[in-house]
């Protein structure tokens, strides 16, 4: 290389800019670059770090795309961090707000040659997830967040469904935060909640049993009424026929001309009259006897309606009581001018994930609605006396976090319903963004920053919308499944299906 450099310098100095000189310089540049790469070696990957303290359960994870890092936080701050590999250009990992929806220890991709995605923690149903994978030191995935294999394995059993995952384009971290608009629980309400749950569950169980008993009573009464109705129908037909025979006999008697004809007609009339009288007596007696049973059937049906109404009401009350002891998440969208509330029911969906209650969706007042508000996540990290200790994370600066809360007026009826029993892990998200079409009954909230690349998100097939059965809808109803948001009306997702469109084969 020294000789080549010397030749190049001498050639340039002599002013001989021939093609051979240009080729020589190109060779020098190429060899210099190769040498530099050999000296530098592979991209330097930061080590996994662990906080030097006793750590608790993870409350949130923040993935920073710019720094290719993920940091997990418990109630006392950061607990562990590691390098990651996010999506490449045109398949970028979407920045936004997510939660863990499903976990699979030994997941395999259905679209990429059965690629191994160990310790997978899904954050969207269309295939974006955190999982163990190779880390080359730069963005290299097709939209997922790859973590070191050992790191992903250690965290897998520590996280839970519903854990917040924030993907930020730039550096972001939770900071201590307080504001009058944040949920303030009532100690008495929290203390009374378990007993209320038990009482509501017992009342719902009793109402369900009463409804079942009423249904059985209706079945029995209806069966008896049905047989009586059939019998009365037959008796009425016999009476109608006997009355017709009597009327005919009277006409024959009136038309008789001879004494013999009159005598025969009179005998026929008496016989018909006796038959008609018997049929009438039999029908009247049966009708009188059946009235009590028919009235009982009607009463049983009325009782069943009342029992079913009570069953529905008590089931809803039991669901509300149970949800009151779950962390609550609020999403406020400037785009839709709505407030959404979600809580995990912990009812497993047969095809994966857990059902989230979405029974609260109301308009919300936002001051200066045409002014950007940003995207801010406020999280109740732990109890603070009778209240809660909150943190704030901002990943899209439209307004300051405090100003964002100042601009929002949460309806009092919503606060009265969810505030008194607010628990650690509860959260309030305020964003310019609408909820993504990925938000459905098996997610908390999915919101993607529209001003950031979304290649790894928009190239995937949308989640298919399902119709929840009564088993997962709950006897009290209350699940609004946003049926108009993207997706089909049937579910064909197989276990392990990342629901991606077909992409070129390779690493995920």
Tab-separated table of C-alpha atoms in Angstrom:
chain	number	residue	atom	x	y	z
A	1	UNK	CA	0.000	0.000	0.000
A	2	UNK	CA	2.926	2.366	0.755
A	3	UNK	CA	4.233	1.829	-2.789
A	4	UNK	CA	0.794	2.539	-4.242
A	5	UNK	CA	0.488	5.733	-2.244
A	6	UNK	CA	3.923	6.841	-3.348
A	7	UNK	CA	3.073	6.111	-6.970
A	8	UNK	CA	-0.161	8.070	-6.669
A	9	UNK	CA	1.574	11.067	-5.113
A	10	UNK	CA	4.311	11.130	-7.723
A	11	UNK	CA	1.800	10.771	-10.531
A	12	UNK	CA	-0.359	13.619	-9.220
A	13	UNK	CA	2.698	15.791	-8.639
A	14	UNK	CA	3.791	15.284	-12.227
A	15	UNK	CA	0.321	16.287	-13.412
A	16	UNK	CA	-0.220	13.056	-15.312
A	17	UNK	CA	-3.998	12.556	-14.927
A	18	UNK	CA	-4.334	9.487	-17.069
A	19	UNK	CA	-6.809	6.632	-16.660
A	20	UNK	CA	-4.120	4.516	-15.056
A	21	UNK	CA	-3.671	7.200	-12.412
A	22	UNK	CA	-7.396	7.276	-11.619
A	23	UNK	CA	-7.472	3.485	-11.332
A	24	UNK	CA	-4.491	3.615	-8.991
A	25	UNK	CA	-6.214	6.167	-6.728
A	26	UNK	CA	-9.368	4.078	-6.660
A	27	UNK	CA	-7.368	1.046	-5.595
A	28	UNK	CA	-5.709	3.069	-2.858
A	29	UNK	CA	-9.073	4.302	-1.554
A	30	UNK	CA	-10.537	0.803	-1.536
A	31	UNK	CA	-7.565	-0.705	0.267
A	32	UNK	CA	-7.563	2.140	2.784
A	33	UNK	CA	-11.261	1.553	3.564
A	34	UNK	CA	-10.719	-2.192	3.969
A	35	UNK	CA	-7.804	-1.582	6.288
A	36	UNK	CA	-9.852	0.839	8.392
A	37	UNK	CA	-12.680	-1.681	8.679
A	38	UNK	CA	-10.251	-4.412	9.690
A	39	UNK	CA	-8.810	-2.206	12.411
A	40	UNK	CA	-12.207	-1.049	13.660
A	41	UNK	CA	-13.704	-4.554	13.666
A	42	UNK	CA	-17.476	-5.189	14.010
A	43	UNK	CA	-19.824	-2.518	15.392
A	44	UNK	CA	-19.371	-2.086	19.131
A	45	UNK	CA	-22.455	-3.300	21.018
A	46	UNK	CA	-23.086	-1.800	24.472
A	47	UNK	CA	-23.257	-4.297	27.333
A	48	UNK	CA	-26.364	-5.263	29.263
A	49	UNK	CA	-26.611	-3.169	32.436
A	50	UNK	CA	-28.278	-4.002	35.713
A	51	UNK	CA	-29.174	-1.517	38.447
A	52	UNK	CA	-27.116	-2.071	41.593
A	53	UNK	CA	-30.100	-2.557	43.872
A	54	UNK	CA	-32.866	-5.012	44.554
A	55	UNK	CA	-35.252	-4.630	41.632
A	56	UNK	CA	-38.979	-5.183	41.487
A	57	UNK	CA	-41.435	-6.169	38.783
A	58	UNK	CA	-41.160	-4.280	35.480
A	59	UNK	CA	-43.826	-1.619	35.019
A	60	UNK	CA	-42.754	-0.299	31.645
A	61	UNK	CA	-40.170	-0.720	28.926
A	62	UNK	CA	-38.881	2.147	26.792
A	63	UNK	CA	-37.257	1.345	23.458
A	64	UNK	CA	-35.176	4.207	22.034
A	65	UNK	CA	-34.832	3.814	18.275
A	66	UNK	CA	-32.115	6.466	17.933
A	67	UNK	CA	-29.842	4.808	20.496
A	68	UNK	CA	-30.940	1.217	19.770
A	69	UNK	CA	-31.526	0.576	23.471
A	70	UNK	CA	-34.310	-0.781	25.652
A	71	UNK	CA	-34.669	0.113	29.317
A	72	UNK	CA	-37.017	-1.582	31.759
A	73	UNK	CA	-38.338	0.328	34.772
A	74	UNK	CA	-39.812	-0.805	38.051
A	75	UNK	CA	-41.410	1.402	40.713
A	76	UNK	CA	-38.028	2.797	41.794
A	77	UNK	CA	-36.469	3.651	38.445
A	78	UNK	CA	-34.511	1.869	35.746
A	79	UNK	CA	-33.775	-1.759	36.586
A	80	UNK	CA	-32.007	-3.087	33.514
A	81	UNK	CA	-31.103	-1.981	29.991
A	82	UNK	CA	-29.716	-3.631	26.893
A	83	UNK	CA	-28.917	-2.946	23.256
A	84	UNK	CA	-31.555	-3.828	20.665
A	85	UNK	CA	-31.936	-4.074	16.927
A	86	UNK	CA	-35.048	-2.407	15.521
A	87	UNK	CA	-36.431	-2.285	11.987
A	88	UNK	CA	-34.426	-1.426	8.896
A	89	UNK	CA	-35.387	1.299	6.428
A	90	UNK	CA	-38.848	0.712	4.932
A	91	UNK	CA	-39.540	-1.831	7.681
A	92	UNK	CA	-39.001	0.478	10.636
A	93	UNK	CA	-40.215	-0.368	14.100
A	94	UNK	CA	-43.169	1.955	14.759
A	95	UNK	CA	-42.754	4.617	17.441
A	96	UNK	CA	-45.729	4.878	19.766
A	97	UNK	CA	-47.604	3.442	22.737
A	98	UNK	CA	-48.085	-0.313	23.171
A	99	UNK	CA	-48.502	-3.013	25.811
A	100	UNK	CA	-47.560	-6.663	26.046
A	101	UNK	CA	-50.477	-8.617	24.559
A	102	UNK	CA	-49.210	-12.183	24.464
A	103	UNK	CA	-46.111	-14.119	25.465
A	104	UNK	CA	-44.648	-17.216	23.827
A	105	UNK	CA	-41.493	-18.836	25.167
A	106	UNK	CA	-40.679	-20.678	21.945
A	107	UNK	CA	-42.239	-18.667	19.140
A	108	UNK	CA	-41.549	-19.291	15.463
A	109	UNK	CA	-42.407	-16.958	12.610
A	110	UNK	CA	-44.985	-18.255	10.153
A	111	UNK	CA	-43.702	-16.013	7.373
A	112	UNK	CA	-39.903	-16.185	7.574
A	113	UNK	CA	-38.854	-19.803	7.166
A	114	UNK	CA	-40.136	-20.660	10.638
A	115	UNK	CA	-37.549	-18.223	12.042
A	116	UNK	CA	-36.969	-18.649	15.764
A	117	UNK	CA	-38.193	-15.747	17.894
A	118	UNK	CA	-37.509	-16.962	21.445
A	119	UNK	CA	-39.120	-15.355	24.487
A	120	UNK	CA	-41.499	-13.416	22.275
A	121	UNK	CA	-43.591	-10.674	23.861
A	122	UNK	CA	-46.151	-9.463	21.328
A	123	UNK	CA	-47.131	-5.770	21.282
A	124	UNK	CA	-49.390	-5.768	18.189
A	125	UNK	CA	-51.460	-8.543	16.681
A	126	UNK	CA	-50.090	-7.797	13.229
A	127	UNK	CA	-46.704	-9.109	14.257
A	128	UNK	CA	-44.606	-6.486	16.067
A	129	UNK	CA	-42.955	-7.962	19.163
A	130	UNK	CA	-40.012	-7.900	21.542
A	131	UNK	CA	-37.966	-11.103	21.338
A	132	UNK	CA	-34.484	-12.554	21.491
A	133	UNK	CA	-32.448	-12.254	18.326
A	134	UNK	CA	-29.067	-11.485	16.752
A	135	UNK	CA	-27.712	-7.975	17.366
A	136	UNK	CA	-25.357	-6.700	14.657
A	137	UNK	CA	-25.017	-3.299	16.354
A	138	UNK	CA	-27.541	-1.463	14.174
A	139	UNK	CA	-31.179	-1.635	13.029
A	140	UNK	CA	-31.627	-4.941	11.209
A	141	UNK	CA	-35.081	-6.419	11.882
A	142	UNK	CA	-38.279	-6.358	9.842
A	143	UNK	CA	-40.092	-4.268	12.450
A	144	UNK	CA	-39.699	-6.227	15.687
A	145	UNK	CA	-37.399	-5.270	18.544
A	146	UNK	CA	-34.629	-7.842	18.917
A	147	UNK	CA	-33.031	-8.103	22.345
A	148	UNK	CA	-30.015	-10.147	23.453
A	149	UNK	CA	-31.025	-13.800	23.801
A	150	UNK	CA	-30.091	-14.124	27.478
A	151	UNK	CA	-31.600	-10.747	28.349
A	152	UNK	CA	-34.917	-11.667	26.690
A	153	UNK	CA	-34.967	-15.000	28.504
A	154	UNK	CA	-34.375	-13.462	31.947
A	155	UNK	CA	-37.108	-10.869	31.451
A	156	UNK	CA	-39.685	-13.223	30.005
A	157	UNK	CA	-40.992	-14.526	33.331
A	158	UNK	CA	-40.818	-11.110	35.016
A	159	UNK	CA	-43.186	-9.210	32.731
A	160	UNK	CA	-46.952	-9.537	32.611
A	161	UNK	CA	-49.695	-9.089	30.036
A	162	UNK	CA	-50.546	-5.383	29.918
A	163	UNK	CA	-47.063	-4.079	30.752
A	164	UNK	CA	-46.553	-0.746	29.032
A	165	UNK	CA	-44.099	-0.672	26.120
A	166	UNK	CA	-43.133	2.784	24.839
A	167	UNK	CA	-41.184	3.029	21.606
A	168	UNK	CA	-39.614	6.468	21.255
A	169	UNK	CA	-37.776	7.874	18.236
A	170	UNK	CA	-35.376	9.712	20.571
A	171	UNK	CA	-34.142	9.391	24.133
A	172	UNK	CA	-36.963	9.246	26.669
A	173	UNK	CA	-37.195	8.341	30.334
A	174	UNK	CA	-39.841	8.632	33.070
A	175	UNK	CA	-39.540	11.627	35.400
A	176	UNK	CA	-41.318	12.174	38.705
A	177	UNK	CA	-44.514	14.112	38.069
A	178	UNK	CA	-47.506	15.471	39.964
A	179	UNK	CA	-50.634	17.239	38.799
A	180	UNK	CA	-54.155	17.749	40.222
A	181	UNK	CA	-55.682	16.045	37.169
A	182	UNK	CA	-53.980	12.720	37.898
A	183	UNK	CA	-56.112	10.026	39.525
A	184	UNK	CA	-56.265	10.243	43.291
A	185	UNK	CA	-57.582	7.072	44.949
A	186	UNK	CA	-59.726	6.932	48.051
A	187	UNK	CA	-58.237	4.765	50.808
A	188	UNK	CA	-61.651	3.700	52.118
A	189	UNK	CA	-62.836	2.718	48.657
A	190	UNK	CA	-59.704	0.654	48.073
A	191	UNK	CA	-60.043	-1.052	51.459
A	192	UNK	CA	-63.704	-1.865	50.802
A	193	UNK	CA	-63.101	-3.080	47.242
A	194	UNK	CA	-62.304	-6.768	47.996
A	195	UNK	CA	-65.462	-7.187	50.091
A	196	UNK	CA	-67.460	-5.440	47.386
A	197	UNK	CA	-66.035	-7.813	44.790
A	198	UNK	CA	-66.985	-10.841	46.900
A	199	UNK	CA	-70.493	-9.541	47.626
A	200	UNK	CA	-71.111	-8.605	43.998
A	201	UNK	CA	-69.840	-11.986	42.820
A	202	UNK	CA	-72.146	-13.794	45.261
A	203	UNK	CA	-75.123	-11.687	44.230
A	204	UNK	CA	-74.356	-12.354	40.574
A	205	UNK	CA	-74.017	-16.093	41.237
A	206	UNK	CA	-77.334	-16.136	43.137
A	207	UNK	CA	-79.016	-14.179	40.347
A	208	UNK	CA	-77.597	-16.541	37.733
A	209	UNK	CA	-78.908	-19.547	39.685
A	210	UNK	CA	-82.310	-17.889	40.069
A	211	UNK	CA	-82.397	-17.220	36.347
A	212	UNK	CA	-81.530	-20.856	35.627
A	213	UNK	CA	-84.290	-22.022	37.992
A	214	UNK	CA	-86.748	-19.617	36.354
A	215	UNK	CA	-85.750	-20.947	32.947
A	216	UNK	CA	-86.424	-24.509	34.107
A	217	UNK	CA	-89.813	-23.429	35.510
A	218	UNK	CA	-90.705	-21.839	32.182
A	219	UNK	CA	-89.700	-24.997	30.326
A	220	UNK	CA	-91.922	-27.113	32.562
A	221	UNK	CA	-94.825	-24.645	32.482
A	222	UNK	CA	-94.539	-24.233	28.732
A	223	UNK	CA	-94.487	-27.968	28.207
A	224	UNK	CA	-97.653	-28.335	30.317
A	225	UNK	CA	-99.300	-25.369	28.633
A	226	UNK	CA	-98.447	-26.755	25.221
A	227	UNK	CA	-100.172	-30.078	25.978
A	228	UNK	CA	-103.203	-28.222	27.387
A	229	UNK	CA	-103.353	-25.994	24.349
A	230	UNK	CA	-103.344	-29.014	22.063
A	231	UNK	CA	-106.068	-30.689	24.148
A	232	UNK	CA	-108.218	-27.543	24.132
A	233	UNK	CA	-107.772	-27.244	20.395
A	234	UNK	CA	-109.069	-30.798	19.949
A	235	UNK	CA	-112.013	-30.232	22.338
A	236	UNK	CA	-112.948	-27.024	20.563
A	237	UNK	CA	-112.913	-28.837	17.240
A	238	UNK	CA	-115.211	-31.543	18.687
A	239	UNK	CA	-117.572	-28.872	20.075
A	240	UNK	CA	-117.640	-27.054	16.735
A	241	UNK	CA	-118.438	-30.278	14.917
A	242	UNK	CA	-121.197	-31.223	17.430
A	243	UNK	CA	-122.750	-27.764	17.166
A	244	UNK	CA	-122.734	-28.082	13.379
A	245	UNK	CA	-124.409	-31.483	13.569
A	246	UNK	CA	-127.126	-30.053	15.873
A	247	UNK	CA	-127.738	-27.141	13.521
A	248	UNK	CA	-128.044	-29.519	10.588
A	249	UNK	CA	-130.458	-31.755	12.533
A	250	UNK	CA	-132.670	-28.739	13.297
A	251	UNK	CA	-132.759	-27.831	9.608
A	252	UNK	CA	-133.730	-31.394	8.700
A	253	UNK	CA	-136.514	-31.333	11.320
A	254	UNK	CA	-137.855	-28.046	10.006
A	255	UNK	CA	-137.948	-29.416	6.481
A	256	UNK	CA	-139.672	-32.715	7.400
A	257	UNK	CA	-143.142	-33.145	5.787
A	258	UNK	CA	-144.384	-36.470	7.024
A	259	UNK	CA	-144.886	-37.739	10.525
A	260	UNK	CA	-142.299	-40.452	9.961
A	261	UNK	CA	-139.749	-37.957	8.667
A	262	UNK	CA	-140.487	-35.638	11.569
A	263	UNK	CA	-140.006	-38.456	14.076
A	264	UNK	CA	-136.671	-39.471	12.557
A	265	UNK	CA	-135.505	-35.844	12.450
A	266	UNK	CA	-136.550	-35.286	16.047
A	267	UNK	CA	-134.557	-38.311	17.203
A	268	UNK	CA	-131.542	-37.144	15.237
A	269	UNK	CA	-131.840	-33.680	16.765
A	270	UNK	CA	-132.004	-35.023	20.330
A	271	UNK	CA	-128.946	-37.127	19.742
A	272	UNK	CA	-127.060	-34.171	18.239
A	273	UNK	CA	-128.186	-31.917	21.072
A	274	UNK	CA	-126.929	-34.391	23.673
A	275	UNK	CA	-123.609	-34.673	21.865
A	276	UNK	CA	-123.273	-30.891	21.496
A	277	UNK	CA	-124.124	-30.330	25.158
A	278	UNK	CA	-121.509	-32.884	26.212
A	279	UNK	CA	-118.858	-31.352	23.955
A	280	UNK	CA	-119.640	-27.884	25.328
A	281	UNK	CA	-119.451	-29.061	28.923
A	282	UNK	CA	-116.190	-30.879	28.266
A	283	UNK	CA	-114.651	-27.849	26.512
A	284	UNK	CA	-115.809	-25.387	29.194
A	285	UNK	CA	-114.519	-27.607	31.986
A	286	UNK	CA	-111.144	-28.074	30.282
A	287	UNK	CA	-110.883	-24.345	29.608
A	288	UNK	CA	-111.572	-23.537	33.254
A	289	UNK	CA	-109.046	-26.108	34.419
A	290	UNK	CA	-106.407	-24.899	31.926
A	291	UNK	CA	-106.670	-21.222	32.848
A	292	UNK	CA	-104.674	-21.668	36.045
A	293	UNK	CA	-101.913	-23.506	34.222
A	294	UNK	CA	-101.837	-21.005	31.361
A	295	UNK	CA	-101.705	-18.160	33.880
A	296	UNK	CA	-98.842	-19.982	35.620
A	297	UNK	CA	-97.016	-20.269	32.294
A	298	UNK	CA	-97.404	-16.540	31.657
A	299	UNK	CA	-96.282	-15.766	35.206
A	300	UNK	CA	-93.243	-18.037	34.792
A	301	UNK	CA	-92.243	-16.205	31.623
A	302	UNK	CA	-92.601	-12.830	33.359
A	303	UNK	CA	-90.527	-14.141	36.263
A	304	UNK	CA	-87.852	-15.323	33.826
A	305	UNK	CA	-87.640	-11.871	32.222
A	306	UNK	CA	-87.185	-10.299	35.638
A	307	UNK	CA	-84.618	-12.930	36.628
A	308	UNK	CA	-82.647	-12.459	33.412
A	309	UNK	CA	-82.676	-8.679	33.887
A	310	UNK	CA	-81.360	-9.098	37.427
A	311	UNK	CA	-78.759	-11.585	36.219
A	312	UNK	CA	-77.521	-9.063	33.646
A	313	UNK	CA	-77.475	-6.206	36.129
A	314	UNK	CA	-75.692	-8.165	38.853
A	315	UNK	CA	-73.196	-9.604	36.378
A	316	UNK	CA	-72.343	-6.091	35.223
A	317	UNK	CA	-72.037	-4.944	38.831
A	318	UNK	CA	-69.747	-7.907	39.575
A	319	UNK	CA	-67.638	-7.117	36.505
A	320	UNK	CA	-67.390	-3.456	37.498
A	321	UNK	CA	-66.436	-4.419	41.043
A	322	UNK	CA	-63.747	-6.785	39.779
A	323	UNK	CA	-62.411	-4.242	37.294
A	324	UNK	CA	-62.206	-1.671	40.083
A	325	UNK	CA	-59.326	-3.634	41.606
A	326	UNK	CA	-57.428	-3.679	38.301
A	327	UNK	CA	-55.085	-0.906	37.108
A	328	UNK	CA	-56.971	1.428	34.797
A	329	UNK	CA	-55.655	2.969	31.595
A	330	UNK	CA	-57.027	6.155	30.045
A	331	UNK	CA	-56.294	7.317	26.506
A	332	UNK	CA	-57.162	10.866	25.470
A	333	UNK	CA	-56.934	11.627	21.759
A	334	UNK	CA	-56.816	15.151	20.372
A	335	UNK	CA	-57.543	13.689	16.935
A	336	UNK	CA	-60.893	12.165	17.933
A	337	UNK	CA	-61.690	14.414	20.919
A	338	UNK	CA	-62.516	11.279	22.891
A	339	UNK	CA	-61.481	9.607	26.106
A	340	UNK	CA	-61.161	5.817	26.226
A	341	UNK	CA	-60.825	3.599	29.302
A	342	UNK	CA	-59.439	0.065	29.332
A	343	UNK	CA	-58.935	-2.554	32.014
A	344	UNK	CA	-57.833	-6.156	31.690
A	345	UNK	CA	-60.561	-8.700	32.428
A	346	UNK	CA	-57.974	-11.536	32.491
A	347	UNK	CA	-60.376	-13.637	30.421
A	348	UNK	CA	-58.275	-15.631	28.006
A	349	UNK	CA	-59.220	-15.526	24.352
A	350	UNK	CA	-58.973	-19.052	22.861
A	351	UNK	CA	-56.780	-17.839	20.002
A	352	UNK	CA	-54.355	-15.903	22.194
A	353	UNK	CA	-54.296	-12.858	24.427
A	354	UNK	CA	-56.672	-11.564	27.066
A	355	UNK	CA	-59.875	-9.557	26.696
A	356	UNK	CA	-59.790	-5.897	27.750
A	357	UNK	CA	-62.921	-4.135	28.941
A	358	UNK	CA	-63.697	-1.066	26.853
A	359	UNK	CA	-67.085	-0.052	28.198
A	360	UNK	CA	-66.121	3.596	28.725
A	361	UNK	CA	-65.712	5.797	25.655
A	362	UNK	CA	-66.852	9.415	25.979
A	363	UNK	CA	-66.234	12.829	24.417
A	364	UNK	CA	-63.579	14.902	26.166
A	365	UNK	CA	-62.974	18.644	26.233
A	366	UNK	CA	-59.500	19.757	25.114
A	367	UNK	CA	-58.623	23.428	25.233
A	368	UNK	CA	-57.166	24.785	21.990
A	369	UNK	CA	-58.048	21.571	20.134
A	370	UNK	CA	-56.261	22.727	16.969
A	371	UNK	CA	-52.953	23.171	18.775
A	372	UNK	CA	-50.617	20.102	18.969
A	373	UNK	CA	-50.539	18.495	22.373
A	374	UNK	CA	-47.789	15.890	21.874
A	375	UNK	CA	-47.761	12.341	23.200
A	376	UNK	CA	-47.311	11.900	26.947
A	377	UNK	CA	-47.599	8.833	29.165
A	378	UNK	CA	-48.375	9.351	32.856
A	379	UNK	CA	-47.944	6.216	34.963
A	380	UNK	CA	-48.774	5.488	38.591
A	381	UNK	CA	-45.512	3.886	39.668
A	382	UNK	CA	-46.323	3.088	43.295
A	383	UNK	CA	-48.430	4.047	46.272
A	384	UNK	CA	-47.553	7.289	47.999
A	385	UNK	CA	-49.314	7.240	51.346
A	386	UNK	CA	-53.008	7.225	50.486
A	387	UNK	CA	-52.251	8.492	46.988
A	388	UNK	CA	-50.096	7.484	44.045
A	389	UNK	CA	-46.605	8.445	42.891
A	390	UNK	CA	-46.665	9.310	39.198
A	391	UNK	CA	-44.115	9.575	36.418
A	392	UNK	CA	-44.299	11.186	32.988
A	393	UNK	CA	-42.724	10.156	29.683
A	394	UNK	CA	-42.912	12.394	26.617
A	395	UNK	CA	-42.091	10.924	23.211
A	396	UNK	CA	-43.558	13.576	20.908
A	397	UNK	CA	-43.232	17.221	21.886
A	398	UNK	CA	-46.338	19.150	20.889
A	399	UNK	CA	-46.795	20.724	24.305
A	400	UNK	CA	-45.229	20.251	27.714
A	401	UNK	CA	-46.594	17.418	29.840
A	402	UNK	CA	-48.049	19.783	32.443
A	403	UNK	CA	-49.668	21.953	29.803
A	404	UNK	CA	-51.131	18.871	28.139
A	405	UNK	CA	-52.895	17.883	31.359
A	406	UNK	CA	-53.963	21.477	31.943
A	407	UNK	CA	-55.699	21.504	28.556
A	408	UNK	CA	-57.774	18.368	29.230
A	409	UNK	CA	-60.978	18.177	31.268
A	410	UNK	CA	-61.774	14.586	32.229
A	411	UNK	CA	-65.553	14.152	32.738
A	412	UNK	CA	-66.516	13.965	36.398
A	413	UNK	CA	-68.615	10.837	35.893
A	414	UNK	CA	-65.538	9.040	34.574
A	415	UNK	CA	-63.403	10.198	37.491
A	416	UNK	CA	-66.104	9.163	39.974
A	417	UNK	CA	-66.264	5.710	38.408
A	418	UNK	CA	-62.562	4.898	38.113
A	419	UNK	CA	-60.708	7.327	40.350
A	420	UNK	CA	-61.502	6.079	43.891
A	421	UNK	CA	-59.867	2.678	43.359
A	422	UNK	CA	-56.988	3.718	41.061
A	423	UNK	CA	-53.970	1.484	41.647
A	424	UNK	CA	-50.264	1.436	40.794
A	425	UNK	CA	-49.732	0.679	37.068
A	426	UNK	CA	-52.719	2.859	36.207
A	427	UNK	CA	-51.941	5.291	33.425
A	428	UNK	CA	-53.148	8.285	31.447
A	429	UNK	CA	-51.982	8.756	27.862
A	430	UNK	CA	-52.566	12.070	26.103
A	431	UNK	CA	-51.767	12.195	22.401
A	432	UNK	CA	-52.391	13.989	19.154
A	433	UNK	CA	-52.846	10.554	17.596
A	434	UNK	CA	-56.041	8.536	17.226
A	435	UNK	CA	-55.987	4.968	18.429
A	436	UNK	CA	-54.462	2.685	15.823
A	437	UNK	CA	-56.637	0.215	13.937
A	438	UNK	CA	-54.658	-2.425	15.854
A	439	UNK	CA	-56.578	-1.449	19.008
A	440	UNK	CA	-59.312	-4.002	19.620
A	441	UNK	CA	-60.822	-6.147	22.390
A	442	UNK	CA	-57.527	-8.032	22.879
A	443	UNK	CA	-55.389	-4.924	23.345
A	444	UNK	CA	-55.139	-2.114	25.816
A	445	UNK	CA	-54.121	0.825	23.581
A	446	UNK	CA	-52.067	0.888	20.413
A	447	UNK	CA	-51.124	4.347	19.144
A	448	UNK	CA	-48.485	5.011	16.511
A	449	UNK	CA	-46.733	8.341	15.920
A	450	UNK	CA	-47.825	9.471	12.472
A	451	UNK	CA	-44.770	11.715	12.033
A	452	UNK	CA	-42.350	8.783	12.265
A	453	UNK	CA	-41.542	5.961	9.796
A	454	UNK	CA	-43.872	2.986	10.141
A	455	UNK	CA	-42.624	0.588	7.477
A	456	UNK	CA	-42.547	-2.463	9.729
A	457	UNK	CA	-46.080	-1.692	10.876
A	458	UNK	CA	-47.940	-0.647	7.744
A	459	UNK	CA	-46.553	-3.488	5.607
A	460	UNK	CA	-48.158	-6.056	7.889
A	461	UNK	CA	-51.695	-7.310	7.451
A	462	UNK	CA	-54.110	-5.617	9.908
A	463	UNK	CA	-55.513	-7.558	12.808
A	464	UNK	CA	-58.729	-9.335	11.863
A	465	UNK	CA	-61.697	-8.156	13.893
A	466	UNK	CA	-63.641	-10.837	15.737
A	467	UNK	CA	-67.093	-10.904	17.265
A	468	UNK	CA	-66.740	-11.770	20.932
A	469	UNK	CA	-68.897	-14.569	22.224
A	470	UNK	CA	-71.054	-14.084	25.306
A	471	UNK	CA	-68.460	-16.017	27.273
A	472	UNK	CA	-65.898	-13.286	26.725
A	473	UNK	CA	-68.268	-10.388	26.315
A	474	UNK	CA	-69.486	-10.930	29.863
A	475	UNK	CA	-73.071	-11.302	30.992
A	476	UNK	CA	-73.119	-7.615	31.770
A	477	UNK	CA	-72.065	-6.644	28.255
A	478	UNK	CA	-69.806	-3.637	28.135
A	479	UNK	CA	-67.338	-4.522	25.406
A	480	UNK	CA	-67.181	-2.075	22.531
A	481	UNK	CA	-65.041	-3.775	19.929
A	482	UNK	CA	-64.613	-0.884	17.499
A	483	UNK	CA	-65.947	-3.016	14.658
A	484	UNK	CA	-65.390	-0.250	12.111
A	485	UNK	CA	-61.641	-0.225	12.652
A	486	UNK	CA	-59.566	-2.214	10.131
A	487	UNK	CA	-59.723	-5.923	9.669
A	488	UNK	CA	-62.085	-8.612	8.554
A	489	UNK	CA	-64.978	-10.239	10.357
A	490	UNK	CA	-63.479	-13.663	10.904
A	491	UNK	CA	-60.479	-15.073	12.683
A	492	UNK	CA	-58.023	-17.305	10.909
A	493	UNK	CA	-54.903	-16.518	12.922
A	494	UNK	CA	-52.994	-19.658	13.789
A	495	UNK	CA	-50.781	-19.946	16.815
A	496	UNK	CA	-47.459	-18.445	15.887
A	497	UNK	CA	-48.884	-16.468	12.960
A	498	UNK	CA	-47.387	-12.991	12.894
A	499	UNK	CA	-50.100	-11.889	10.468
A	500	UNK	CA	-47.590	-10.288	8.114
A	501	UNK	CA	-47.997	-9.947	4.406
A	502	UNK	CA	-45.606	-12.151	2.479
A	503	UNK	CA	-42.166	-10.548	2.552
A	504	UNK	CA	-38.811	-11.652	1.118
A	505	UNK	CA	-37.393	-14.486	3.134
A	506	UNK	CA	-34.645	-13.797	5.610
A	507	UNK	CA	-34.234	-12.682	9.208
A	508	UNK	CA	-37.339	-11.345	10.863
